[in-house]
């Protein structure tokens, strides 16, 4: 019996050591190929167990006393370590959000919101952390997937996952729409020319076959098809236009030109559909936010654990940015705050992580650390231009490129950089814009061909009333150059370049507006504090200092506010805390072990945030929990890697 008792202790010791070693390998990345590293580890422990078991079962009696004393003690320590790990796991997974952050605004209330993305998981990449905030208000939120996500035949599974994710967040079942088009396409040939994507179809009514093999839209058991249509280019645009007309959203979040071809196509089809609607319904002006699922989310730097505070979205690397985001300036981005359900310092307890975890077939949770940033960023596209019905001529030739709502277009959609064809080359010609009805305007947006070497360096605009306004060099990456002038009646105007460079200078879009003076409507703004590195402030934790400096802004367009613009309330019962203004900067001091709560308000909007300087014991406890949280995430990453590697090599 003693031998068997010792064998049991020895087995517990070896098993515990193996588990702890695995955790060490996963969290330290000491083994670059975990599949083979773990196979070697398990083999080594098995060999040691066999040898140890043999010694214990066939040992001589004279060593019995020594082994009986040492073995339980040796086994107790790793068993205790495993039990400690289990306790930490429970504490981490049950750790609640205890902060006091909140915002008061009507921006996220009473809206008809539509989210337009190509694939199942792009919804969370695009608006994860923000959709929860809209769902908390009295908003009608609908999600439109343009494809079935069936590239490898997994459409049914991806639909089931999307249904589970969105309904768990609070989206109504009937508000989840499948346009039902293909995830990838089999090429077509037109006059010996290979066309790889339905968007570039030369024959708009030609029927295409998806990569999966379907030729018409279809739904699944979880989500039905919105409209049953053959796969044609015209039908893709028509279905997008139909869902917009049916729902008539006042706020739209749509994917922009990511590196993925289906993302590009969805963006362009949406813009074509919306342009047609804006022409037909001149009083319809939804707020449109275009954003990226890749560069600022799926492929973003995973910085969740890089700081005690949530860090805001980084600008993507130049290669990603220059290939996809031309037409935008980083400083023109609009920023939205996360919902409180995503402010838990443990990633595993955030709603974005839980949603991505439900998209299991895409291993989406592996990207959570990059998708979950301190802000969600977009670029607003105005829909109140006065030129959607205008006739535009470049020289003697009429063009529709300059008022089609699209800032860019591609002759061929590819994963890498594409050649932009969405502009009108000028070649020393003038652009004449004839407006159907006389309008009142005071502002023109000009979008240059986004080419560093082909640019308009200056010119002037002649108006129908005989006046002129000059302009200088346009933004080279195709972003809007805004030209303001005194308000006037306009029947037509002419754009005359006087200086150019390169062989293909031109314009991508022309927009005319009547910007009325006044301060931003409080119904369309919210207040937020930002730190010295421009990160949003929620429940701010000081590090290596007792003082922090914040600025207050009116968002989403980041209008700075000062002491004279807001009212300030500061709450703290602890000594060593203070709060004061210093030249429109808010200076907050908290000594070690103290905290305070600050409320900033202006008219009907306000924000409440906390600043704390935890003691050493609290910091150590949180560091241990966040380390445990990171370990859990790492182990889950390994689980998926191991499963994939096993499938690839042995199944």
XYZ file of C-alpha atoms in Angstrom:
651
model
C 0.000 0.000 0.000
C 2.869 2.376 0.809
C 4.300 1.854 -2.645
C 1.008 2.734 -4.286
C 0.590 5.755 -2.043
C 4.065 6.981 -3.000
C 3.292 6.348 -6.678
C 0.170 8.499 -6.347
C 2.161 11.378 -4.814
C 4.824 11.007 -7.469
C 2.217 11.099 -10.286
C 0.681 14.257 -8.811
C 4.130 15.828 -8.657
C 4.961 15.021 -12.279
C 1.555 16.123 -13.592
C 1.704 19.427 -11.703
C 5.234 20.125 -12.902
C 4.191 19.423 -16.483
C 1.215 21.823 -16.252
C 3.353 24.581 -14.723
C 6.035 24.083 -17.375
C 3.434 24.363 -20.131
C 2.128 27.610 -18.665
C 5.689 28.936 -18.501
C 6.329 28.025 -22.149
C 3.098 29.622 -23.357
C 3.469 32.869 -21.438
C 7.165 33.417 -22.195
C 7.146 32.291 -25.866
C 10.382 30.446 -25.066
C 9.440 27.742 -27.584
C 8.751 29.135 -31.065
C 6.966 25.989 -32.278
C 4.739 24.967 -29.308
C 3.402 21.899 -31.105
C 6.812 20.210 -31.190
C 7.943 21.764 -27.913
C 4.968 20.307 -26.063
C 5.349 16.928 -27.744
C 8.964 16.779 -26.509
C 7.913 18.034 -23.064
C 5.171 15.441 -22.641
C 7.455 12.686 -23.889
C 10.151 13.683 -21.410
C 7.735 13.782 -18.478
C 6.287 10.412 -19.507
C 9.767 8.876 -19.554
C 10.580 10.394 -16.151
C 7.315 9.086 -14.747
C 7.998 5.573 -16.030
C 11.506 5.560 -14.556
C 10.324 7.073 -11.267
C 7.429 4.633 -11.014
C 9.798 1.737 -11.576
C 12.088 2.958 -8.800
C 9.176 3.419 -6.402
C 7.603 0.040 -7.095
C 10.854 -1.970 -6.968
C 12.925 0.052 -4.477
C 14.730 -1.492 -1.496
C 13.174 -1.136 1.947
C 16.119 0.760 3.422
C 15.245 3.874 1.384
C 11.553 3.601 2.168
C 11.648 5.991 5.112
C 13.518 8.706 3.222
C 11.186 8.515 0.178
C 8.050 8.452 2.314
C 9.115 11.753 3.908
C 10.477 13.593 0.882
C 7.996 12.611 -1.810
C 4.782 14.082 -0.281
C 6.625 17.288 0.550
C 8.036 17.544 -2.965
C 4.627 16.847 -4.508
C 2.819 19.324 -2.249
C 4.552 22.431 -3.631
C 3.559 22.067 -7.331
C 0.087 20.921 -6.286
C -0.174 24.093 -4.188
C 1.021 26.103 -7.196
C -1.685 24.562 -9.382
C -4.343 25.278 -6.747
C -3.086 28.872 -6.533
C -3.335 29.161 -10.320
C -6.924 27.905 -10.181
C -7.807 30.509 -7.524
C -6.207 33.263 -9.614
C -8.107 32.021 -12.643
C -11.399 32.279 -10.763
C -10.563 35.744 -9.395
C -9.573 36.962 -12.871
C -12.636 35.619 -14.659
C -14.937 37.058 -11.984
C -13.178 40.426 -11.681
C -15.867 43.129 -12.073
C -15.564 46.582 -13.585
C -15.426 48.930 -10.587
C -14.738 52.266 -12.298
C -17.018 55.283 -12.332
C -16.647 56.413 -15.949
C -19.789 57.628 -17.701
C -20.846 60.068 -20.368
C -24.107 61.953 -20.734
C -25.106 62.760 -24.305
C -27.999 62.221 -26.694
C -25.585 61.355 -29.538
C -26.092 57.649 -28.887
C -29.840 57.787 -28.345
C -32.866 57.597 -30.613
C -30.921 56.767 -33.787
C -31.575 54.380 -36.654
C -28.124 52.833 -36.967
C -26.970 50.568 -39.783
C -23.660 48.675 -39.873
C -22.501 47.455 -43.290
C -19.675 44.906 -43.534
C -18.774 42.019 -45.849
C -17.983 39.130 -43.469
C -19.117 37.635 -40.177
C -16.634 39.048 -37.608
C -16.047 42.311 -39.513
C -18.931 43.747 -37.499
C -16.914 43.515 -34.280
C -13.707 44.657 -35.988
C -15.500 47.751 -37.276
C -17.723 48.770 -34.344
C -16.854 46.444 -31.452
C -17.048 48.458 -28.245
C -19.222 51.089 -29.919
C -22.193 48.987 -30.994
C -22.719 48.135 -27.317
C -23.084 51.843 -26.538
C -25.714 52.297 -29.248
C -27.550 49.208 -28.049
C -27.714 50.672 -24.531
C -29.660 53.681 -25.870
C -33.050 53.725 -27.531
C -31.583 52.972 -30.940
C -32.719 50.803 -33.802
C -29.558 48.916 -34.782
C -29.335 46.738 -37.890
C -26.348 44.816 -39.240
C -25.933 44.040 -42.937
C -23.524 41.361 -44.174
C -22.929 41.613 -47.912
C -21.497 38.078 -48.242
C -22.312 34.660 -46.824
C -18.755 34.136 -45.590
C -18.771 30.873 -47.553
C -15.315 31.011 -49.162
C -14.442 27.491 -47.935
C -18.003 26.305 -47.516
C -18.436 27.399 -43.896
C -21.322 29.768 -44.524
C -23.767 27.962 -42.237
C -21.329 27.931 -39.328
C -20.392 31.586 -39.771
C -24.069 32.575 -39.882
C -24.725 30.660 -36.669
C -21.814 32.450 -35.012
C -22.939 35.871 -36.268
C -26.453 35.239 -34.993
C -25.081 34.214 -31.588
C -22.740 37.218 -31.346
C -25.200 39.899 -32.357
C -28.209 38.644 -30.442
C -26.066 38.267 -27.307
C -25.106 41.936 -27.663
C -28.751 42.930 -28.018
C -29.322 43.193 -31.783
C -32.795 41.938 -32.680
C -33.002 38.775 -34.784
C -34.980 40.512 -37.513
C -32.353 43.281 -37.730
C -29.591 40.939 -38.988
C -29.498 40.930 -42.797
C -27.742 38.710 -45.313
C -27.463 40.120 -48.824
C -26.265 36.610 -49.658
C -23.450 37.271 -52.137
C -20.286 35.227 -52.506
C -17.192 35.360 -50.341
C -14.728 35.454 -53.240
C -15.417 34.721 -56.909
C -14.425 32.408 -59.726
C -12.868 34.539 -62.510
C -14.721 35.368 -65.705
C -13.272 36.095 -69.138
C -14.437 38.920 -71.354
C -12.824 39.228 -74.768
C -9.831 37.235 -73.480
C -9.521 39.532 -70.464
C -9.648 37.847 -67.041
C -11.963 39.575 -64.552
C -11.438 38.338 -60.989
C -14.164 40.065 -58.989
C -17.845 40.752 -59.593
C -17.335 44.435 -58.824
C -15.149 44.801 -61.926
C -17.602 42.933 -64.135
C -17.637 44.502 -67.605
C -21.095 43.073 -68.311
C -23.175 44.295 -65.317
C -25.911 41.673 -65.862
C -23.586 38.713 -66.400
C -24.138 35.925 -63.842
C -21.113 35.113 -61.706
C -20.161 31.986 -59.764
C -18.857 32.426 -56.241
C -15.705 30.730 -55.003
C -17.963 28.285 -53.174
C -19.850 27.480 -56.389
C -23.175 29.323 -55.935
C -24.712 31.472 -58.674
C -27.498 33.187 -56.713
C -28.017 34.689 -53.275
C -29.017 32.333 -50.502
C -29.531 32.376 -46.765
C -28.967 29.916 -43.939
C -31.017 28.333 -41.187
C -29.863 31.097 -38.839
C -30.187 34.104 -41.133
C -32.403 34.194 -44.195
C -31.458 35.813 -47.497
C -32.605 39.422 -47.909
C -33.459 39.114 -51.633
C -33.204 36.117 -53.947
C -31.194 37.348 -56.928
C -28.711 35.939 -59.443
C -25.108 36.929 -58.816
C -24.684 39.974 -61.045
C -22.971 43.278 -60.501
C -26.214 45.203 -60.908
C -27.988 42.972 -58.387
C -25.239 43.463 -55.811
C -25.661 47.246 -56.012
C -29.458 46.922 -56.198
C -29.684 44.802 -53.033
C -27.492 47.302 -51.177
C -29.687 50.155 -52.393
C -32.851 48.284 -51.438
C -31.822 47.646 -47.833
C -30.856 51.306 -47.432
C -34.201 52.465 -48.823
C -36.113 50.021 -46.647
C -34.410 50.964 -43.381
C -33.575 54.627 -44.148
C -30.926 54.793 -41.415
C -29.854 58.194 -40.130
C -26.452 56.884 -38.960
C -24.384 54.485 -41.075
C -21.118 52.757 -40.207
C -19.676 51.147 -43.336
C -16.442 49.368 -44.138
C -13.924 51.312 -46.206
C -11.251 50.199 -48.671
C -9.388 47.552 -46.659
C -6.762 45.298 -48.190
C -9.310 42.477 -48.629
C -11.038 42.600 -52.025
C -14.497 41.872 -50.589
C -14.074 44.813 -48.223
C -13.184 47.064 -51.133
C -16.171 45.835 -53.131
C -18.621 46.270 -50.242
C -17.364 49.818 -49.710
C -17.745 50.735 -53.381
C -21.154 49.082 -53.801
C -22.394 50.931 -50.715
C -21.164 54.267 -52.081
C -22.769 53.629 -55.486
C -26.057 52.670 -53.848
C -26.060 55.649 -51.507
C -25.233 58.039 -54.342
C -28.266 56.823 -56.294
C -30.441 57.379 -53.227
C -29.038 60.859 -52.591
C -29.908 61.800 -56.169
C -33.465 60.502 -55.803
C -34.068 61.821 -52.278
C -32.440 65.259 -51.988
C -33.749 65.740 -48.433
C -32.167 62.529 -47.128
C -28.812 63.245 -45.457
C -27.678 60.355 -43.258
C -24.522 60.650 -41.194
C -21.986 58.287 -42.761
C -18.869 57.009 -41.010
C -16.385 54.961 -43.033
C -13.861 52.820 -41.144
C -11.341 50.028 -41.541
C -11.625 46.449 -40.302
C -7.973 45.647 -40.955
C -5.481 48.490 -40.493
C -7.063 49.945 -37.345
C -8.522 46.719 -35.930
C -7.679 43.197 -37.191
C -4.067 44.098 -38.017
C -3.649 46.774 -35.328
C -0.899 46.599 -32.723
C -2.006 44.423 -29.794
C -1.424 46.927 -27.001
C -4.084 45.988 -24.456
C -1.454 44.942 -21.893
C 1.060 47.638 -22.843
C -0.272 50.076 -20.255
C -2.533 50.159 -17.222
C -4.791 52.532 -19.193
C -6.509 51.824 -22.488
C -4.472 53.213 -25.380
C -6.151 54.872 -28.346
C -5.925 53.513 -31.883
C -2.549 53.945 -33.563
C -2.129 55.136 -37.098
C -1.400 52.063 -39.250
C 2.006 51.499 -40.791
C 2.762 53.447 -43.968
C 2.333 50.437 -46.276
C -1.169 49.724 -44.998
C -2.149 53.364 -44.728
C -0.891 54.459 -48.157
C -2.487 51.507 -49.966
C -5.936 51.783 -48.386
C -6.538 55.081 -46.612
C -5.572 57.615 -49.231
C -8.279 60.230 -49.363
C -8.135 60.710 -45.591
C -5.948 62.632 -43.170
C -5.255 60.972 -39.822
C -5.977 64.205 -37.984
C -9.458 64.332 -39.597
C -10.575 61.079 -37.965
C -13.658 61.122 -35.765
C -13.401 59.315 -32.453
C -15.978 57.465 -30.387
C -15.691 56.139 -26.820
C -16.060 52.532 -25.748
C -19.034 51.274 -23.827
C -18.519 50.654 -20.111
C -18.780 46.906 -20.789
C -15.314 47.151 -22.341
C -13.500 48.986 -19.563
C -12.722 45.932 -17.438
C -8.929 45.688 -16.957
C -9.201 41.955 -17.692
C -9.495 41.334 -21.422
C -11.343 38.085 -20.892
C -14.187 40.009 -19.194
C -14.732 42.520 -22.028
C -17.706 42.221 -24.348
C -15.473 42.677 -27.424
C -13.384 39.665 -26.415
C -16.478 37.596 -25.658
C -17.986 38.505 -29.031
C -14.783 37.668 -30.890
C -14.561 34.424 -28.935
C -17.935 33.422 -30.359
C -16.499 33.853 -33.861
C -14.553 30.677 -33.182
C -14.088 29.466 -36.775
C -12.187 32.671 -37.590
C -10.089 32.500 -34.396
C -11.149 36.121 -34.025
C -10.409 36.268 -30.294
C -6.700 36.092 -31.137
C -7.039 39.667 -32.449
C -8.882 41.083 -29.448
C -5.831 42.811 -27.974
C -5.544 44.987 -31.080
C -9.222 45.461 -31.876
C -10.012 46.681 -28.348
C -8.481 50.157 -28.156
C -9.497 53.223 -26.166
C -11.399 54.708 -29.109
C -13.137 53.609 -32.294
C -12.139 55.773 -35.234
C -13.861 56.620 -38.511
C -13.905 59.249 -41.215
C -17.144 61.109 -41.775
C -18.469 61.399 -45.314
C -20.864 64.293 -45.754
C -24.051 63.525 -47.658
C -25.383 67.072 -48.133
C -23.397 68.066 -51.220
C -25.393 70.169 -53.678
C -23.896 68.505 -56.764
C -25.318 64.986 -56.954
C -27.587 66.003 -59.853
C -25.113 68.419 -61.449
C -23.696 67.994 -64.953
C -19.902 68.082 -64.952
C -17.664 68.494 -67.966
C -13.913 68.064 -68.244
C -13.152 70.058 -71.341
C -15.900 69.083 -73.759
C -16.468 65.617 -72.274
C -19.156 64.919 -69.700
C -18.123 62.876 -66.656
C -19.890 61.273 -63.706
C -16.704 60.484 -61.781
C -16.587 63.802 -59.940
C -19.999 63.596 -58.232
C -20.434 59.842 -57.668
C -19.723 59.959 -53.896
C -16.661 57.731 -54.421
C -13.288 59.244 -53.562
C -11.464 56.404 -55.325
C -12.139 53.462 -57.581
C -10.094 50.538 -58.848
C -9.895 49.048 -62.306
C -9.058 45.711 -60.693
C -9.620 44.761 -57.057
C -6.544 43.080 -55.592
C -5.278 42.242 -52.114
C -2.263 44.493 -52.595
C -2.204 48.084 -53.849
C -4.562 48.790 -56.736
C -4.434 51.394 -59.461
C -6.867 54.177 -58.650
C -9.124 55.040 -61.579
C -11.712 57.045 -59.655
C -10.567 60.450 -60.847
C -10.864 62.634 -63.930
C -7.524 63.503 -65.547
C -7.461 67.193 -66.444
C -4.540 67.488 -68.882
C -4.646 71.311 -68.767
C -8.447 71.283 -69.179
C -11.032 73.121 -67.121
C -13.836 71.537 -65.114
C -17.285 73.057 -65.684
C -20.021 72.251 -63.144
C -23.628 73.030 -64.168
C -26.200 72.879 -61.368
C -29.798 71.958 -62.178
C -31.278 74.569 -59.808
C -29.734 77.708 -58.369
C -28.271 76.979 -54.934
C -26.781 79.002 -52.110
C -23.254 77.946 -51.175
C -20.132 79.125 -49.400
C -17.748 76.168 -49.543
C -16.222 73.772 -52.082
C -14.373 70.517 -51.351
C -11.786 69.524 -53.961
C -10.219 66.050 -53.901
C -6.946 65.700 -55.786
C -5.813 62.542 -57.550
C -4.122 60.713 -54.631
C -0.708 60.493 -56.233
C 2.409 62.007 -54.686
C 3.786 62.783 -58.137
C 0.635 64.012 -59.915
C -0.800 67.089 -58.243
C -2.700 70.301 -58.783
C -0.498 73.063 -57.375
C -2.964 75.917 -57.598
C -5.784 77.503 -59.554
C -8.968 79.510 -59.299
C -12.726 78.976 -59.362
C -15.012 81.218 -61.462
C -18.662 81.505 -60.387
C -21.827 82.307 -62.308
C -22.066 85.705 -60.583
C -18.733 86.769 -62.109
C -16.661 86.358 -58.944
C -13.498 84.322 -58.553
C -11.666 82.649 -55.670
C -8.120 81.362 -55.822
C -6.791 78.191 -54.216
C -3.323 76.785 -53.592
C -1.868 73.300 -53.687
C -4.392 70.530 -53.056
C -3.859 67.776 -50.486
C -1.617 65.255 -52.241
C -3.119 62.067 -50.829
C -6.590 62.883 -52.151
C -8.055 64.227 -48.910
C -10.446 67.162 -49.120
C -9.041 70.634 -49.681
C -11.700 73.017 -48.352
C -12.135 76.309 -50.208
C -14.399 78.807 -48.442
C -15.887 81.982 -49.896
C -18.646 84.492 -49.069
C -22.113 82.985 -49.344
C -23.557 83.409 -52.846
C -26.102 82.117 -55.329
C -24.554 79.633 -57.732
C -25.857 78.338 -61.096
C -22.512 77.060 -62.318
C -18.834 77.316 -61.551
C -15.615 76.471 -63.320
C -12.423 75.032 -61.816
C -9.285 76.222 -63.606
C -5.898 74.732 -62.598
C -3.013 77.154 -63.077
C -0.200 74.935 -61.833
C 0.275 71.174 -62.027
C 2.976 68.535 -61.738
C 3.224 65.021 -63.122
C 1.657 63.379 -66.135
C -1.709 62.393 -64.643
C -2.961 65.245 -62.475
C -6.712 65.391 -61.930
C -9.636 65.496 -59.503
C -11.299 62.611 -57.717
C -14.426 64.359 -56.447
C -15.992 67.829 -56.240
C -18.505 68.753 -53.520
C -20.401 72.013 -52.918
C -21.843 72.953 -49.515
C -23.556 75.712 -47.632
C -21.950 75.631 -44.208
C -24.069 77.601 -41.791
C -22.189 79.271 -38.930
C -22.752 78.225 -35.353
C -21.450 75.950 -32.623
C -21.829 72.165 -32.869
C -25.218 70.884 -31.788
C -25.030 69.310 -28.329
C -27.219 66.480 -29.642
C -24.341 65.429 -31.904
C -21.426 65.769 -29.484
C -20.044 64.280 -26.298
C -17.324 65.371 -23.882
C -14.138 63.437 -23.220
C -10.865 64.005 -21.397
C -7.607 63.074 -23.146
C -4.148 62.724 -21.627
C -0.900 64.237 -22.867
C -0.513 61.415 -25.419
C -4.032 61.987 -26.782
C -5.450 58.805 -25.236
C -9.054 58.852 -24.035
C -9.396 58.989 -20.240
C -11.799 56.555 -18.582
C -10.534 55.360 -15.184
C -7.040 56.765 -15.269
C -4.255 55.129 -13.240
C -1.166 57.210 -12.528
C 2.221 55.639 -13.095
C 5.563 56.859 -11.707
C 4.079 60.243 -10.874
C 1.511 61.879 -8.622
C 0.243 64.332 -11.260
C -1.473 64.037 -14.624
C -2.410 66.709 -17.158
C -5.573 66.385 -19.249
C -7.320 68.326 -21.967
C -11.083 68.436 -22.408
C -12.575 68.098 -25.872
C -15.909 68.039 -27.633
C -16.074 64.909 -29.779
C -16.385 63.104 -32.163
C -14.566 65.900 -34.047
C -12.084 66.769 -31.276
C -12.906 70.431 -30.665
C -10.743 71.641 -27.725
C -12.526 73.228 -24.772
C -11.146 75.383 -21.975
C -12.022 76.476 -18.465
C -14.499 79.058 -19.750
C -16.386 76.456 -21.807
C -17.164 73.832 -19.168
C -18.230 73.409 -15.563
C -16.060 71.245 -13.322
C -16.983 69.127 -10.302
C -14.262 67.394 -8.301
C -14.907 64.780 -5.610
C -12.394 63.307 -3.158
C -12.296 62.820 0.621
C -8.632 61.906 0.692
C -5.691 64.110 1.538
C -3.084 64.762 -1.121
C -5.544 65.131 -4.005
C -6.167 68.323 -5.947
C -7.514 69.550 -9.265
C -7.027 72.905 -10.978
C -6.900 74.581 -14.398
C -3.630 75.717 -15.929
C -4.092 77.505 -19.273
C -6.985 75.323 -20.416
C -5.261 72.198 -19.148
C -6.670 70.248 -16.239
C -3.982 69.319 -13.687
C -4.902 66.498 -11.291
C -2.758 65.364 -8.359
C -3.227 62.137 -6.421
C -0.660 60.917 -3.904
C -0.003 57.189 -3.482
C -3.101 55.374 -2.280
C -5.589 58.129 -3.199
C -8.148 58.728 -5.945
C -10.670 61.300 -7.108
C -13.690 61.567 -9.392
C -14.096 64.437 -11.850
C -17.199 65.519 -13.757
C -16.947 67.974 -16.643
C -20.154 69.330 -18.178
C -21.245 71.782 -20.855
C -24.909 72.387 -21.654
C -26.588 68.976 -21.907
C -23.427 66.870 -22.211
C -20.984 65.719 -19.564
C -18.336 63.132 -18.764
C -17.296 61.604 -15.462
C -13.910 59.932 -15.053
C -11.644 58.896 -12.216
C -7.964 59.385 -11.495
C -6.222 57.080 -9.022
C -2.766 56.308 -7.711
C -3.086 52.823 -6.168
C -0.842 51.640 -3.386
C 1.861 49.046 -3.939
C -0.250 46.160 -2.646
C -3.165 47.032 -4.950
C -0.829 47.432 -7.918
C 0.784 44.056 -7.197
C -2.603 42.364 -6.924
C -3.787 43.882 -10.226
C -0.486 42.975 -11.883
C -0.954 39.345 -10.835
C -4.543 39.292 -12.116
C -3.599 40.914 -15.434
C -0.730 38.456 -15.748
C -3.203 35.623 -15.170
C -5.556 37.172 -17.723
C -2.754 37.356 -20.278
C -1.825 33.748 -19.523
C -5.402 32.624 -20.154
C -5.419 34.446 -23.492
C -2.033 32.946 -24.419
C -3.187 29.436 -23.574
C -6.277 29.890 -25.703
C -4.028 31.026 -28.554
C -1.995 27.857 -28.133
C -5.156 25.721 -28.080
C -6.119 27.003 -31.518
C -2.573 26.734 -32.875
C -2.262 23.161 -31.592
C -5.619 22.191 -33.100
C -4.739 23.710 -36.491
C -1.277 22.164 -36.535
C -2.674 18.773 -35.583
C -5.326 18.968 -38.300
C -2.824 20.072 -40.921
C -0.278 17.363 -40.142
C -2.268 14.322 -39.124
C -5.888 14.595 -40.347
